[in-house]
Each structure stands twice: as C-alpha cells, then as structure tokens.
Amino acid sequence: MAYSEKVIDHYENPRNVGSFDKNDPSVATGMVGAPACGDVMKLQLKISDEGVIEDAKFKTYGCGSAIASSSLVTEWVKGKTIDEAQTIKNTAIAEELALPPVKIHCSILAEDAIKAAIEDYKSKQ
Amino acid sequence: MTYFELFQLPYGFAVDLGALTITYRDLQKAVHPDNFANASSHEQLMAVQKTAEINDALATLKHPLRRAEYMLHLMGVDIRAEQQTLQDPAFLMAQMELREALDDARHADDPDAALATLTSQTQSDIDQYFNDLTPILDAQDQANAENAADFIRKLKFLYKFLDEIERLEDELFSD
C-alpha cells in the first residue's frame, strides 16, 4: 500500500519521540492499543498548572500510519489547553495524513491516546 | 450451518486437527470442479461458493485465535471488524515493555537466547488466556461474553508480538 507523503515524512522523521517520567505530577500518560492490528501507543503530555500542554512525547509500536498519527498529534497538542486538545478528532488526523480507509483505526488510536492522557491527568489532580 | 457442523465436529474449543484435515479433503473432493464439468452454470457456481466456504471454515477452525473469535461470534458477539481501542494501562504497559525487550534482543550478546526467552514467556501468557477463555466459549456462557471478548482482544496483541519475534528471527538468522 502506498503511504502519503505526510505519513512518510512523519515516519522517517518522527517528532517528539521519547518519554517523560510518568510519576511527575505534571505528566499525563495515555496508553492505548488497537486489537485489530496489535499496535500499542503511549502518549505523554506535560501540562502546566494553567492546564496548557507545554510539551508532548510519544512511543508507538505499530505501522507507519500509527507512528505518523501519534507524531502528528504531539505537534498539534503543544500550546493547546487540555480542553482544546480534547476536541481533536480522528477524522482531522486521517484527513491531514490522507490515511486510506483501512488505516483509519490508526487515527482513532491517536485520538483515544489524547483522551486517555487527559483522563490520567484529571485522575492525578 | 456452523463451521463445526460443516466439518462434522462437536462444538468446542478443542479441535481434532487430524480429523479436520481428513474431513477437509473429503469435502473438497465432493465440490471439485471436475465433478461439475457437465453441470449447469448454476450448479458450477454453487460448487465454487461451497469451495470458498470450506476454505474459510478450515482457516477459521485451524487457528486457535480465529476459532475463538468465531465461537464468540456464534455467541452473538462479533469483534472481528471492530475499530474500538483497548485501554487497559497495565496490560498495555506490559506489551510496551515486551516490545522494548524485543528491541534490546536485537543487540543482545546472545540474541537467539533472548528471543527464545521472549517466545516461551509469550506462549505461556497465551496459554493462560486460553485457559480462562475456553470454558466460557465451550459453555457459551453469555454472562461472561464480555470477558471472553476482552481475552481475545488481548490475545491479538500477544499473537502479533509472536509475529514480530519471528520477523526479527528471520532478519537476524536468515543467512
């Protein structure tokens, strides 16, 4: 299957790969997996006291589209408030990366990773 | 007709693979195109469709995970085309650590041994999930159908991981 140029760019030069200390109270960790393909994604957000996402990192084991989707959302969430980040939809990710229908679940994974991270943050407060 | 009925097997997770193969040959023989050379085009089409069904049934019953998914489908829960994500942090963290261990195995002093350890560990996890899953499927225990779906979703990650181990093995030891 042919990947779009944007997917290849994120796949070859993934942004913000890595981890923060998950025990840091300002760090939110979202773990999600896609049973259909066995992909596993970890998204971490560093959130200020004002609820602004200052930094983001990810680690994804999966296909090019899953890596590109998580790389893209780390760029998108930076500078947003958690309420703004919460509104990011998988359809926007899929559209930006021109994902084919069989790879839509990768964008769903990325959307759910943001939600899971914010959930984790709220549970820590 | 269920795939079990098609193959004249008792409904149950434990499948006699020898009997499965023998019945497969008999079924295939019965619908072989040679037998339909002089048949009407409708009958020929039916035979082709039956062949496809027999092949699907064999592939489904042969593989433990596909068989489990099919049995869950017979219980009325179809997860075969779902796009839902799994959000079980402890399980996913463990999966991530396994995948990190696989990355490390690539550079280990003895990659062969490292991969063998990961394989046997994953296989024993798989066996454990099937131990819990089998009684639910065999008894068609509706009260535990959601638990069965959860076990099967997790098994998918473990099987995927076995594939990844195999891929690395091929890469490291192919010459």
PDB file of C-alpha atoms in Angstrom:
ATOM      1  CA  MET A   1       0.000   0.000   0.000  1.00  0.00           C
ATOM      2  CA  ALA A   2       1.246   3.458  -0.838  1.00  0.00           C
ATOM      3  CA  TYR A   3       1.699   5.836   2.073  1.00  0.00           C
ATOM      4  CA  SER A   4       1.038   9.548   1.607  1.00  0.00           C
ATOM      5  CA  GLU A   5       3.989  11.940   1.628  1.00  0.00           C
ATOM      6  CA  LYS A   6       2.986  13.294   5.032  1.00  0.00           C
ATOM      7  CA  VAL A   7       2.895   9.807   6.541  1.00  0.00           C
ATOM      8  CA  ILE A   8       6.338   9.043   5.129  1.00  0.00           C
ATOM      9  CA  ASP A   9       7.684  12.347   6.451  1.00  0.00           C
ATOM     10  CA  HIS A  10       6.426  11.660   9.998  1.00  0.00           C
ATOM     11  CA  TYR A  11       7.531   8.038   9.770  1.00  0.00           C
ATOM     12  CA  GLU A  12      11.061   8.891   8.689  1.00  0.00           C
ATOM     13  CA  ASN A  13      11.400  11.961  10.931  1.00  0.00           C
ATOM     14  CA  PRO A  14       9.070  11.295  13.841  1.00  0.00           C
ATOM     15  CA  ARG A  15       8.595  14.368  16.079  1.00  0.00           C
ATOM     16  CA  ASN A  16       8.848  14.156  19.850  1.00  0.00           C
ATOM     17  CA  VAL A  17       9.725  10.500  20.307  1.00  0.00           C
ATOM     18  CA  GLY A  18      10.519   9.558  23.888  1.00  0.00           C
ATOM     19  CA  SER A  19       9.210   9.541  27.417  1.00  0.00           C
ATOM     20  CA  PHE A  20       8.684  11.769  30.443  1.00  0.00           C
ATOM     21  CA  ASP A  21       8.754  10.469  33.993  1.00  0.00           C
ATOM     22  CA  LYS A  22       5.251   9.136  34.454  1.00  0.00           C
ATOM     23  CA  ASN A  23       5.419   9.806  38.203  1.00  0.00           C
ATOM     24  CA  ASP A  24       5.892  13.545  37.652  1.00  0.00           C
ATOM     25  CA  PRO A  25       2.546  15.105  38.709  1.00  0.00           C
ATOM     26  CA  SER A  26       2.560  17.446  35.684  1.00  0.00           C
ATOM     27  CA  VAL A  27       2.904  14.479  33.291  1.00  0.00           C
ATOM     28  CA  ALA A  28      -0.156  12.751  31.895  1.00  0.00           C
ATOM     29  CA  THR A  29       0.230   9.321  30.307  1.00  0.00           C
ATOM     30  CA  GLY A  30      -2.210   7.803  27.827  1.00  0.00           C
ATOM     31  CA  MET A  31      -1.821   4.164  26.850  1.00  0.00           C
ATOM     32  CA  VAL A  32      -3.986   2.731  24.094  1.00  0.00           C
ATOM     33  CA  GLY A  33      -3.877  -0.287  21.823  1.00  0.00           C
ATOM     34  CA  ALA A  34      -5.666  -1.442  18.681  1.00  0.00           C
ATOM     35  CA  PRO A  35      -6.627  -5.115  18.909  1.00  0.00           C
ATOM     36  CA  ALA A  36      -7.280  -5.247  15.161  1.00  0.00           C
ATOM     37  CA  CYS A  37      -3.586  -4.798  14.362  1.00  0.00           C
ATOM     38  CA  GLY A  38      -1.834  -5.178  17.731  1.00  0.00           C
ATOM     39  CA  ASP A  39      -0.450  -1.628  17.668  1.00  0.00           C
ATOM     40  CA  VAL A  40       0.460  -0.084  21.023  1.00  0.00           C
ATOM     41  CA  MET A  41       0.719   3.680  21.586  1.00  0.00           C
ATOM     42  CA  LYS A  42       1.924   5.715  24.568  1.00  0.00           C
ATOM     43  CA  LEU A  43       1.300   9.466  24.536  1.00  0.00           C
ATOM     44  CA  GLN A  44       2.636  11.680  27.317  1.00  0.00           C
ATOM     45  CA  LEU A  45       1.717  15.329  27.905  1.00  0.00           C
ATOM     46  CA  LYS A  46       3.487  17.817  30.135  1.00  0.00           C
ATOM     47  CA  ILE A  47       0.764  20.085  31.461  1.00  0.00           C
ATOM     48  CA  SER A  48       1.200  23.439  33.222  1.00  0.00           C
ATOM     49  CA  ASP A  49      -0.752  24.483  36.325  1.00  0.00           C
ATOM     50  CA  GLU A  50      -2.946  26.550  33.993  1.00  0.00           C
ATOM     51  CA  GLY A  51      -3.911  23.411  32.070  1.00  0.00           C
ATOM     52  CA  VAL A  52      -1.796  24.221  28.993  1.00  0.00           C
ATOM     53  CA  ILE A  53       0.087  21.417  27.244  1.00  0.00           C
ATOM     54  CA  GLU A  54       3.711  22.568  27.239  1.00  0.00           C
ATOM     55  CA  ASP A  55       5.313  19.505  25.734  1.00  0.00           C
ATOM     56  CA  ALA A  56       4.381  16.088  24.363  1.00  0.00           C
ATOM     57  CA  LYS A  57       6.191  12.845  23.670  1.00  0.00           C
ATOM     58  CA  PHE A  58       5.142   9.520  22.205  1.00  0.00           C
ATOM     59  CA  LYS A  59       6.285   5.981  21.741  1.00  0.00           C
ATOM     60  CA  THR A  60       4.400   3.783  19.290  1.00  0.00           C
ATOM     61  CA  TYR A  61       4.886   0.209  18.211  1.00  0.00           C
ATOM     62  CA  GLY A  62       2.919  -0.183  15.042  1.00  0.00           C
ATOM     63  CA  CYS A  63       2.687   0.539  11.341  1.00  0.00           C
ATOM     64  CA  GLY A  64       3.775   3.737   9.589  1.00  0.00           C
ATOM     65  CA  SER A  65       0.292   5.240   9.837  1.00  0.00           C
ATOM     66  CA  ALA A  66       0.139   4.658  13.607  1.00  0.00           C
ATOM     67  CA  ILE A  67       3.559   6.254  14.088  1.00  0.00           C
ATOM     68  CA  ALA A  68       2.641   9.193  11.838  1.00  0.00           C
ATOM     69  CA  SER A  69      -0.692   9.709  13.647  1.00  0.00           C
ATOM     70  CA  SER A  70       0.965   9.853  17.058  1.00  0.00           C
ATOM     71  CA  SER A  71       3.827  12.034  15.806  1.00  0.00           C
ATOM     72  CA  LEU A  72       1.310  14.464  14.304  1.00  0.00           C
ATOM     73  CA  VAL A  73      -0.776  14.777  17.469  1.00  0.00           C
ATOM     74  CA  THR A  74       2.303  15.583  19.574  1.00  0.00           C
ATOM     75  CA  GLU A  75       2.758  18.598  17.285  1.00  0.00           C
ATOM     76  CA  TRP A  76      -0.905  19.537  17.348  1.00  0.00           C
ATOM     77  CA  VAL A  77      -1.432  19.416  21.122  1.00  0.00           C
ATOM     78  CA  LYS A  78       1.543  21.591  22.062  1.00  0.00           C
ATOM     79  CA  GLY A  79       0.371  25.014  23.251  1.00  0.00           C
ATOM     80  CA  LYS A  80      -3.252  23.911  23.468  1.00  0.00           C
ATOM     81  CA  THR A  81      -5.261  23.771  26.673  1.00  0.00           C
ATOM     82  CA  ILE A  82      -6.461  20.330  27.693  1.00  0.00           C
ATOM     83  CA  ASP A  83      -9.997  21.340  26.749  1.00  0.00           C
ATOM     84  CA  GLU A  84      -8.843  22.284  23.253  1.00  0.00           C
ATOM     85  CA  ALA A  85      -6.791  19.108  22.886  1.00  0.00           C
ATOM     86  CA  GLN A  86      -9.834  17.084  23.927  1.00  0.00           C
ATOM     87  CA  THR A  87     -11.655  18.270  20.797  1.00  0.00           C
ATOM     88  CA  ILE A  88      -9.101  16.860  18.323  1.00  0.00           C
ATOM     89  CA  LYS A  89     -10.964  14.363  16.153  1.00  0.00           C
ATOM     90  CA  ASN A  90      -9.590  11.301  14.437  1.00  0.00           C
ATOM     91  CA  THR A  91     -11.162  12.498  11.185  1.00  0.00           C
ATOM     92  CA  ALA A  92      -8.915  15.578  11.221  1.00  0.00           C
ATOM     93  CA  ILE A  93      -5.832  13.381  11.767  1.00  0.00           C
ATOM     94  CA  ALA A  94      -6.893  10.994   8.990  1.00  0.00           C
ATOM     95  CA  GLU A  95      -7.516  13.899   6.641  1.00  0.00           C
ATOM     96  CA  GLU A  96      -4.211  15.631   7.380  1.00  0.00           C
ATOM     97  CA  LEU A  97      -2.275  12.398   6.738  1.00  0.00           C
ATOM     98  CA  ALA A  98      -4.523  11.256   3.849  1.00  0.00           C
ATOM     99  CA  LEU A  99      -4.996   7.863   5.528  1.00  0.00           C
ATOM    100  CA  PRO A 100      -6.802   5.213   3.458  1.00  0.00           C
ATOM    101  CA  PRO A 101      -9.946   3.609   4.985  1.00  0.00           C
ATOM    102  CA  VAL A 102      -8.053   0.530   6.249  1.00  0.00           C
ATOM    103  CA  LYS A 103      -5.787   2.802   8.316  1.00  0.00           C
ATOM    104  CA  ILE A 104      -8.499   4.925   9.915  1.00  0.00           C
ATOM    105  CA  HIS A 105      -8.098   2.915  13.128  1.00  0.00           C
ATOM    106  CA  CYS A 106      -4.594   4.419  13.495  1.00  0.00           C
ATOM    107  CA  SER A 107      -6.111   7.905  13.734  1.00  0.00           C
ATOM    108  CA  ILE A 108      -8.719   6.609  16.207  1.00  0.00           C
ATOM    109  CA  LEU A 109      -5.839   5.271  18.292  1.00  0.00           C
ATOM    110  CA  ALA A 110      -4.186   8.711  18.358  1.00  0.00           C
ATOM    111  CA  GLU A 111      -7.426  10.479  19.300  1.00  0.00           C
ATOM    112  CA  ASP A 112      -8.066   7.975  22.085  1.00  0.00           C
ATOM    113  CA  ALA A 113      -4.467   8.366  23.316  1.00  0.00           C
ATOM    114  CA  ILE A 114      -5.056  12.126  23.866  1.00  0.00           C
ATOM    115  CA  LYS A 115      -8.292  11.368  25.720  1.00  0.00           C
ATOM    116  CA  ALA A 116      -6.634   8.657  27.845  1.00  0.00           C
ATOM    117  CA  ALA A 117      -3.772  11.031  28.745  1.00  0.00           C
ATOM    118  CA  ILE A 118      -6.177  13.791  29.794  1.00  0.00           C
ATOM    119  CA  GLU A 119      -8.158  11.249  31.798  1.00  0.00           C
ATOM    120  CA  ASP A 120      -4.930  10.250  33.545  1.00  0.00           C
ATOM    121  CA  TYR A 121      -4.110  13.904  34.258  1.00  0.00           C
ATOM    122  CA  LYS A 122      -7.524  14.542  35.782  1.00  0.00           C
ATOM    123  CA  SER A 123      -7.252  11.458  37.966  1.00  0.00           C
ATOM    124  CA  LYS A 124      -3.913  12.758  39.279  1.00  0.00           C
ATOM    125  CA  GLN A 125      -5.296  16.179  40.290  1.00  0.00           C
TER     126      GLN A 125
ATOM    127  CA  MET B   1     -24.821 -24.394   9.337  1.00  0.00           C
ATOM    128  CA  THR B   2     -21.856 -23.614  11.582  1.00  0.00           C
ATOM    129  CA  TYR B   3     -18.302 -24.434  10.566  1.00  0.00           C
ATOM    130  CA  PHE B   4     -18.331 -27.143  13.233  1.00  0.00           C
ATOM    131  CA  GLU B   5     -21.393 -28.754  11.626  1.00  0.00           C
ATOM    132  CA  LEU B   6     -19.863 -28.398   8.181  1.00  0.00           C
ATOM    133  CA  PHE B   7     -16.830 -30.354   9.379  1.00  0.00           C
ATOM    134  CA  GLN B   8     -18.942 -32.774  11.462  1.00  0.00           C
ATOM    135  CA  LEU B   9     -17.042 -31.783  14.581  1.00  0.00           C
ATOM    136  CA  PRO B  10     -18.532 -31.442  18.052  1.00  0.00           C
ATOM    137  CA  TYR B  11     -18.901 -27.782  19.118  1.00  0.00           C
ATOM    138  CA  GLY B  12     -15.985 -26.981  21.383  1.00  0.00           C
ATOM    139  CA  PHE B  13     -12.691 -25.149  21.501  1.00  0.00           C
ATOM    140  CA  ALA B  14     -10.579 -28.326  21.458  1.00  0.00           C
ATOM    141  CA  VAL B  15     -10.479 -29.390  17.813  1.00  0.00           C
ATOM    142  CA  ASP B  16      -9.039 -32.644  16.469  1.00  0.00           C
ATOM    143  CA  LEU B  17      -6.752 -31.209  13.783  1.00  0.00           C
ATOM    144  CA  GLY B  18      -6.219 -34.647  12.205  1.00  0.00           C
ATOM    145  CA  ALA B  19      -9.961 -35.170  11.758  1.00  0.00           C
ATOM    146  CA  LEU B  20     -10.241 -31.592  10.467  1.00  0.00           C
ATOM    147  CA  THR B  21      -7.710 -32.252   7.704  1.00  0.00           C
ATOM    148  CA  ILE B  22      -9.311 -35.556   6.670  1.00  0.00           C
ATOM    149  CA  THR B  23     -12.805 -34.059   6.516  1.00  0.00           C
ATOM    150  CA  TYR B  24     -11.415 -31.112   4.570  1.00  0.00           C
ATOM    151  CA  ARG B  25     -10.105 -33.450   1.850  1.00  0.00           C
ATOM    152  CA  ASP B  26     -13.459 -35.251   1.629  1.00  0.00           C
ATOM    153  CA  LEU B  27     -15.399 -32.007   1.447  1.00  0.00           C
ATOM    154  CA  GLN B  28     -13.087 -30.581  -1.195  1.00  0.00           C
ATOM    155  CA  LYS B  29     -13.335 -33.745  -3.287  1.00  0.00           C
ATOM    156  CA  ALA B  30     -17.127 -33.506  -3.292  1.00  0.00           C
ATOM    157  CA  VAL B  31     -17.113 -29.990  -4.725  1.00  0.00           C
ATOM    158  CA  HIS B  32     -14.129 -30.394  -7.053  1.00  0.00           C
ATOM    159  CA  PRO B  33     -14.718 -28.639 -10.422  1.00  0.00           C
ATOM    160  CA  ASP B  34     -14.101 -31.936 -12.281  1.00  0.00           C
ATOM    161  CA  ASN B  35     -17.338 -33.262 -10.807  1.00  0.00           C
ATOM    162  CA  PHE B  36     -19.214 -30.320 -12.264  1.00  0.00           C
ATOM    163  CA  ALA B  37     -17.738 -30.262 -15.778  1.00  0.00           C
ATOM    164  CA  ASN B  38     -21.123 -31.160 -17.296  1.00  0.00           C
ATOM    165  CA  ALA B  39     -23.278 -29.432 -14.670  1.00  0.00           C
ATOM    166  CA  SER B  40     -25.356 -26.320 -15.227  1.00  0.00           C
ATOM    167  CA  SER B  41     -23.680 -22.974 -14.689  1.00  0.00           C
ATOM    168  CA  HIS B  42     -25.818 -22.513 -11.583  1.00  0.00           C
ATOM    169  CA  GLU B  43     -24.516 -25.765 -10.087  1.00  0.00           C
ATOM    170  CA  GLN B  44     -20.959 -24.813 -11.021  1.00  0.00           C
ATOM    171  CA  LEU B  45     -21.376 -21.502  -9.247  1.00  0.00           C
ATOM    172  CA  MET B  46     -22.767 -23.228  -6.162  1.00  0.00           C
ATOM    173  CA  ALA B  47     -19.754 -25.554  -6.111  1.00  0.00           C
ATOM    174  CA  VAL B  48     -17.357 -22.608  -6.298  1.00  0.00           C
ATOM    175  CA  GLN B  49     -19.155 -20.884  -3.427  1.00  0.00           C
ATOM    176  CA  LYS B  50     -19.085 -24.078  -1.368  1.00  0.00           C
ATOM    177  CA  THR B  51     -15.343 -24.394  -2.001  1.00  0.00           C
ATOM    178  CA  ALA B  52     -14.792 -20.881  -0.679  1.00  0.00           C
ATOM    179  CA  GLU B  53     -16.898 -21.634   2.392  1.00  0.00           C
ATOM    180  CA  ILE B  54     -14.958 -24.841   3.093  1.00  0.00           C
ATOM    181  CA  ASN B  55     -11.652 -22.968   2.816  1.00  0.00           C
ATOM    182  CA  ASP B  56     -12.858 -20.215   5.162  1.00  0.00           C
ATOM    183  CA  ALA B  57     -14.093 -22.795   7.637  1.00  0.00           C
ATOM    184  CA  LEU B  58     -10.773 -24.649   7.585  1.00  0.00           C
ATOM    185  CA  ALA B  59      -8.708 -21.474   8.102  1.00  0.00           C
ATOM    186  CA  THR B  60     -11.018 -20.403  10.937  1.00  0.00           C
ATOM    187  CA  LEU B  61     -11.106 -23.719  12.787  1.00  0.00           C
ATOM    188  CA  LYS B  62      -7.390 -24.378  12.384  1.00  0.00           C
ATOM    189  CA  HIS B  63      -6.083 -21.226  14.063  1.00  0.00           C
ATOM    190  CA  PRO B  64      -6.840 -21.051  17.819  1.00  0.00           C
ATOM    191  CA  LEU B  65      -7.390 -17.290  17.855  1.00  0.00           C
ATOM    192  CA  ARG B  66      -9.632 -17.252  14.783  1.00  0.00           C
ATOM    193  CA  ARG B  67     -11.536 -20.233  16.167  1.00  0.00           C
ATOM    194  CA  ALA B  68     -12.069 -18.418  19.476  1.00  0.00           C
ATOM    195  CA  GLU B  69     -13.255 -15.278  17.647  1.00  0.00           C
ATOM    196  CA  TYR B  70     -15.630 -17.380  15.567  1.00  0.00           C
ATOM    197  CA  MET B  71     -17.026 -19.122  18.657  1.00  0.00           C
ATOM    198  CA  LEU B  72     -17.579 -15.729  20.260  1.00  0.00           C
ATOM    199  CA  HIS B  73     -19.369 -14.656  17.081  1.00  0.00           C
ATOM    200  CA  LEU B  74     -21.624 -17.739  17.439  1.00  0.00           C
ATOM    201  CA  MET B  75     -22.416 -16.436  20.940  1.00  0.00           C
ATOM    202  CA  GLY B  76     -23.639 -13.233  19.315  1.00  0.00           C
ATOM    203  CA  VAL B  77     -20.606 -11.011  19.963  1.00  0.00           C
ATOM    204  CA  ASP B  78     -18.754 -10.050  16.800  1.00  0.00           C
ATOM    205  CA  ILE B  79     -15.433  -8.317  17.361  1.00  0.00           C
ATOM    206  CA  ARG B  80     -13.891  -9.306  14.027  1.00  0.00           C
ATOM    207  CA  ALA B  81     -14.255  -5.922  12.347  1.00  0.00           C
ATOM    208  CA  GLU B  82     -14.275  -3.621  15.350  1.00  0.00           C
ATOM    209  CA  GLN B  83     -12.133  -0.488  15.437  1.00  0.00           C
ATOM    210  CA  GLN B  84     -12.513   0.081  19.150  1.00  0.00           C
ATOM    211  CA  THR B  85      -9.309   0.710  21.097  1.00  0.00           C
ATOM    212  CA  LEU B  86      -8.204  -1.179  24.167  1.00  0.00           C
ATOM    213  CA  GLN B  87      -7.487   0.973  27.235  1.00  0.00           C
ATOM    214  CA  ASP B  88      -6.059  -1.265  29.915  1.00  0.00           C
ATOM    215  CA  PRO B  89      -2.954   0.635  31.086  1.00  0.00           C
ATOM    216  CA  ALA B  90      -1.335  -2.271  32.975  1.00  0.00           C
ATOM    217  CA  PHE B  91      -1.753  -4.714  30.100  1.00  0.00           C
ATOM    218  CA  LEU B  92      -0.590  -2.173  27.515  1.00  0.00           C
ATOM    219  CA  MET B  93       2.405  -1.133  29.612  1.00  0.00           C
ATOM    220  CA  ALA B  94       3.445  -4.794  29.770  1.00  0.00           C
ATOM    221  CA  GLN B  95       3.014  -5.052  25.987  1.00  0.00           C
ATOM    222  CA  MET B  96       5.169  -1.985  25.503  1.00  0.00           C
ATOM    223  CA  GLU B  97       7.866  -3.441  27.759  1.00  0.00           C
ATOM    224  CA  LEU B  98       7.826  -6.703  25.789  1.00  0.00           C
ATOM    225  CA  ARG B  99       8.347  -4.734  22.581  1.00  0.00           C
ATOM    226  CA  GLU B 100      11.195  -2.788  24.172  1.00  0.00           C
ATOM    227  CA  ALA B 101      12.745  -6.093  25.256  1.00  0.00           C
ATOM    228  CA  LEU B 102      12.499  -7.235  21.637  1.00  0.00           C
ATOM    229  CA  ASP B 103      14.376  -4.100  20.527  1.00  0.00           C
ATOM    230  CA  ASP B 104      17.057  -4.906  23.107  1.00  0.00           C
ATOM    231  CA  ALA B 105      17.257  -8.547  21.982  1.00  0.00           C
ATOM    232  CA  ARG B 106      18.490  -7.335  18.607  1.00  0.00           C
ATOM    233  CA  HIS B 107      21.678  -6.075  20.266  1.00  0.00           C
ATOM    234  CA  ALA B 108      21.981  -8.740  22.963  1.00  0.00           C
ATOM    235  CA  ASP B 109      25.161 -10.816  23.264  1.00  0.00           C
ATOM    236  CA  ASP B 110      23.097 -13.903  22.532  1.00  0.00           C
ATOM    237  CA  PRO B 111      20.059 -12.736  20.529  1.00  0.00           C
ATOM    238  CA  ASP B 112      18.971 -16.317  19.915  1.00  0.00           C
ATOM    239  CA  ALA B 113      18.601 -16.985  23.646  1.00  0.00           C
ATOM    240  CA  ALA B 114      16.911 -13.615  24.246  1.00  0.00           C
ATOM    241  CA  LEU B 115      14.346 -14.344  21.538  1.00  0.00           C
ATOM    242  CA  ALA B 116      13.753 -17.868  22.863  1.00  0.00           C
ATOM    243  CA  THR B 117      13.012 -16.437  26.328  1.00  0.00           C
ATOM    244  CA  LEU B 118      10.556 -13.901  24.912  1.00  0.00           C
ATOM    245  CA  THR B 119       8.849 -16.594  22.845  1.00  0.00           C
ATOM    246  CA  SER B 120       8.343 -19.010  25.736  1.00  0.00           C
ATOM    247  CA  GLN B 121       7.160 -16.197  28.015  1.00  0.00           C
ATOM    248  CA  THR B 122       4.627 -15.010  25.436  1.00  0.00           C
ATOM    249  CA  GLN B 123       3.496 -18.554  24.688  1.00  0.00           C
ATOM    250  CA  SER B 124       2.833 -19.186  28.370  1.00  0.00           C
ATOM    251  CA  ASP B 125       0.810 -15.941  28.591  1.00  0.00           C
ATOM    252  CA  ILE B 126      -1.180 -17.087  25.565  1.00  0.00           C
ATOM    253  CA  ASP B 127      -1.837 -20.489  27.189  1.00  0.00           C
ATOM    254  CA  GLN B 128      -3.019 -18.746  30.355  1.00  0.00           C
ATOM    255  CA  TYR B 129      -5.534 -16.616  28.441  1.00  0.00           C
ATOM    256  CA  PHE B 130      -6.853 -19.672  26.595  1.00  0.00           C
ATOM    257  CA  ASN B 131      -7.252 -21.499  29.935  1.00  0.00           C
ATOM    258  CA  ASP B 132      -9.575 -18.731  31.081  1.00  0.00           C
ATOM    259  CA  LEU B 133     -11.269 -18.307  27.721  1.00  0.00           C
ATOM    260  CA  THR B 134     -12.017 -21.927  26.772  1.00  0.00           C
ATOM    261  CA  PRO B 135     -14.628 -22.720  29.450  1.00  0.00           C
ATOM    262  CA  ILE B 136     -16.598 -19.559  28.553  1.00  0.00           C
ATOM    263  CA  LEU B 137     -16.670 -20.485  24.862  1.00  0.00           C
ATOM    264  CA  ASP B 138     -17.387 -24.189  25.433  1.00  0.00           C
ATOM    265  CA  ALA B 139     -20.312 -23.460  27.747  1.00  0.00           C
ATOM    266  CA  GLN B 140     -21.476 -20.472  25.645  1.00  0.00           C
ATOM    267  CA  ASP B 141     -21.534 -18.636  28.955  1.00  0.00           C
ATOM    268  CA  GLN B 142     -23.334 -15.425  27.979  1.00  0.00           C
ATOM    269  CA  ALA B 143     -22.746 -13.778  31.356  1.00  0.00           C
ATOM    270  CA  ASN B 144     -19.011 -13.854  30.596  1.00  0.00           C
ATOM    271  CA  ALA B 145     -19.176 -12.996  26.898  1.00  0.00           C
ATOM    272  CA  GLU B 146     -17.620  -9.555  27.500  1.00  0.00           C
ATOM    273  CA  ASN B 147     -14.758 -11.136  29.452  1.00  0.00           C
ATOM    274  CA  ALA B 148     -14.211 -13.555  26.583  1.00  0.00           C
ATOM    275  CA  ALA B 149     -14.085 -10.622  24.140  1.00  0.00           C
ATOM    276  CA  ASP B 150     -11.515  -8.921  26.371  1.00  0.00           C
ATOM    277  CA  PHE B 151      -9.334 -12.067  26.490  1.00  0.00           C
ATOM    278  CA  ILE B 152      -9.482 -12.388  22.706  1.00  0.00           C
ATOM    279  CA  ARG B 153      -8.540  -8.726  22.191  1.00  0.00           C
ATOM    280  CA  LYS B 154      -5.521  -9.218  24.446  1.00  0.00           C
ATOM    281  CA  LEU B 155      -4.566 -12.441  22.694  1.00  0.00           C
ATOM    282  CA  LYS B 156      -4.392 -10.474  19.459  1.00  0.00           C
ATOM    283  CA  PHE B 157      -1.584  -8.352  20.893  1.00  0.00           C
ATOM    284  CA  LEU B 158       0.268 -11.459  22.051  1.00  0.00           C
ATOM    285  CA  TYR B 159      -0.034 -13.181  18.666  1.00  0.00           C
ATOM    286  CA  LYS B 160       1.093 -10.003  16.947  1.00  0.00           C
ATOM    287  CA  PHE B 161       4.109  -9.993  19.251  1.00  0.00           C
ATOM    288  CA  LEU B 162       4.944 -13.610  18.317  1.00  0.00           C
ATOM    289  CA  ASP B 163       4.877 -12.489  14.656  1.00  0.00           C
ATOM    290  CA  GLU B 164       7.296  -9.670  15.488  1.00  0.00           C
ATOM    291  CA  ILE B 165       9.665 -12.097  17.233  1.00  0.00           C
ATOM    292  CA  GLU B 166       9.553 -14.332  14.177  1.00  0.00           C
ATOM    293  CA  ARG B 167      10.249 -11.403  11.861  1.00  0.00           C
ATOM    294  CA  LEU B 168      13.321 -10.439  13.874  1.00  0.00           C
ATOM    295  CA  GLU B 169      14.472 -14.075  13.896  1.00  0.00           C
ATOM    296  CA  ASP B 170      14.217 -14.186  10.115  1.00  0.00           C
ATOM    297  CA  GLU B 171      16.127 -10.936   9.869  1.00  0.00           C
ATOM    298  CA  LEU B 172      18.926 -11.943  12.243  1.00  0.00           C
ATOM    299  CA  PHE B 173      19.413 -15.568  11.264  1.00  0.00           C
ATOM    300  CA  SER B 174      18.438 -15.670   7.606  1.00  0.00           C
ATOM    301  CA  ASP B 175      21.989 -16.127   6.369  1.00  0.00           C
TER     302      ASP B 175
END
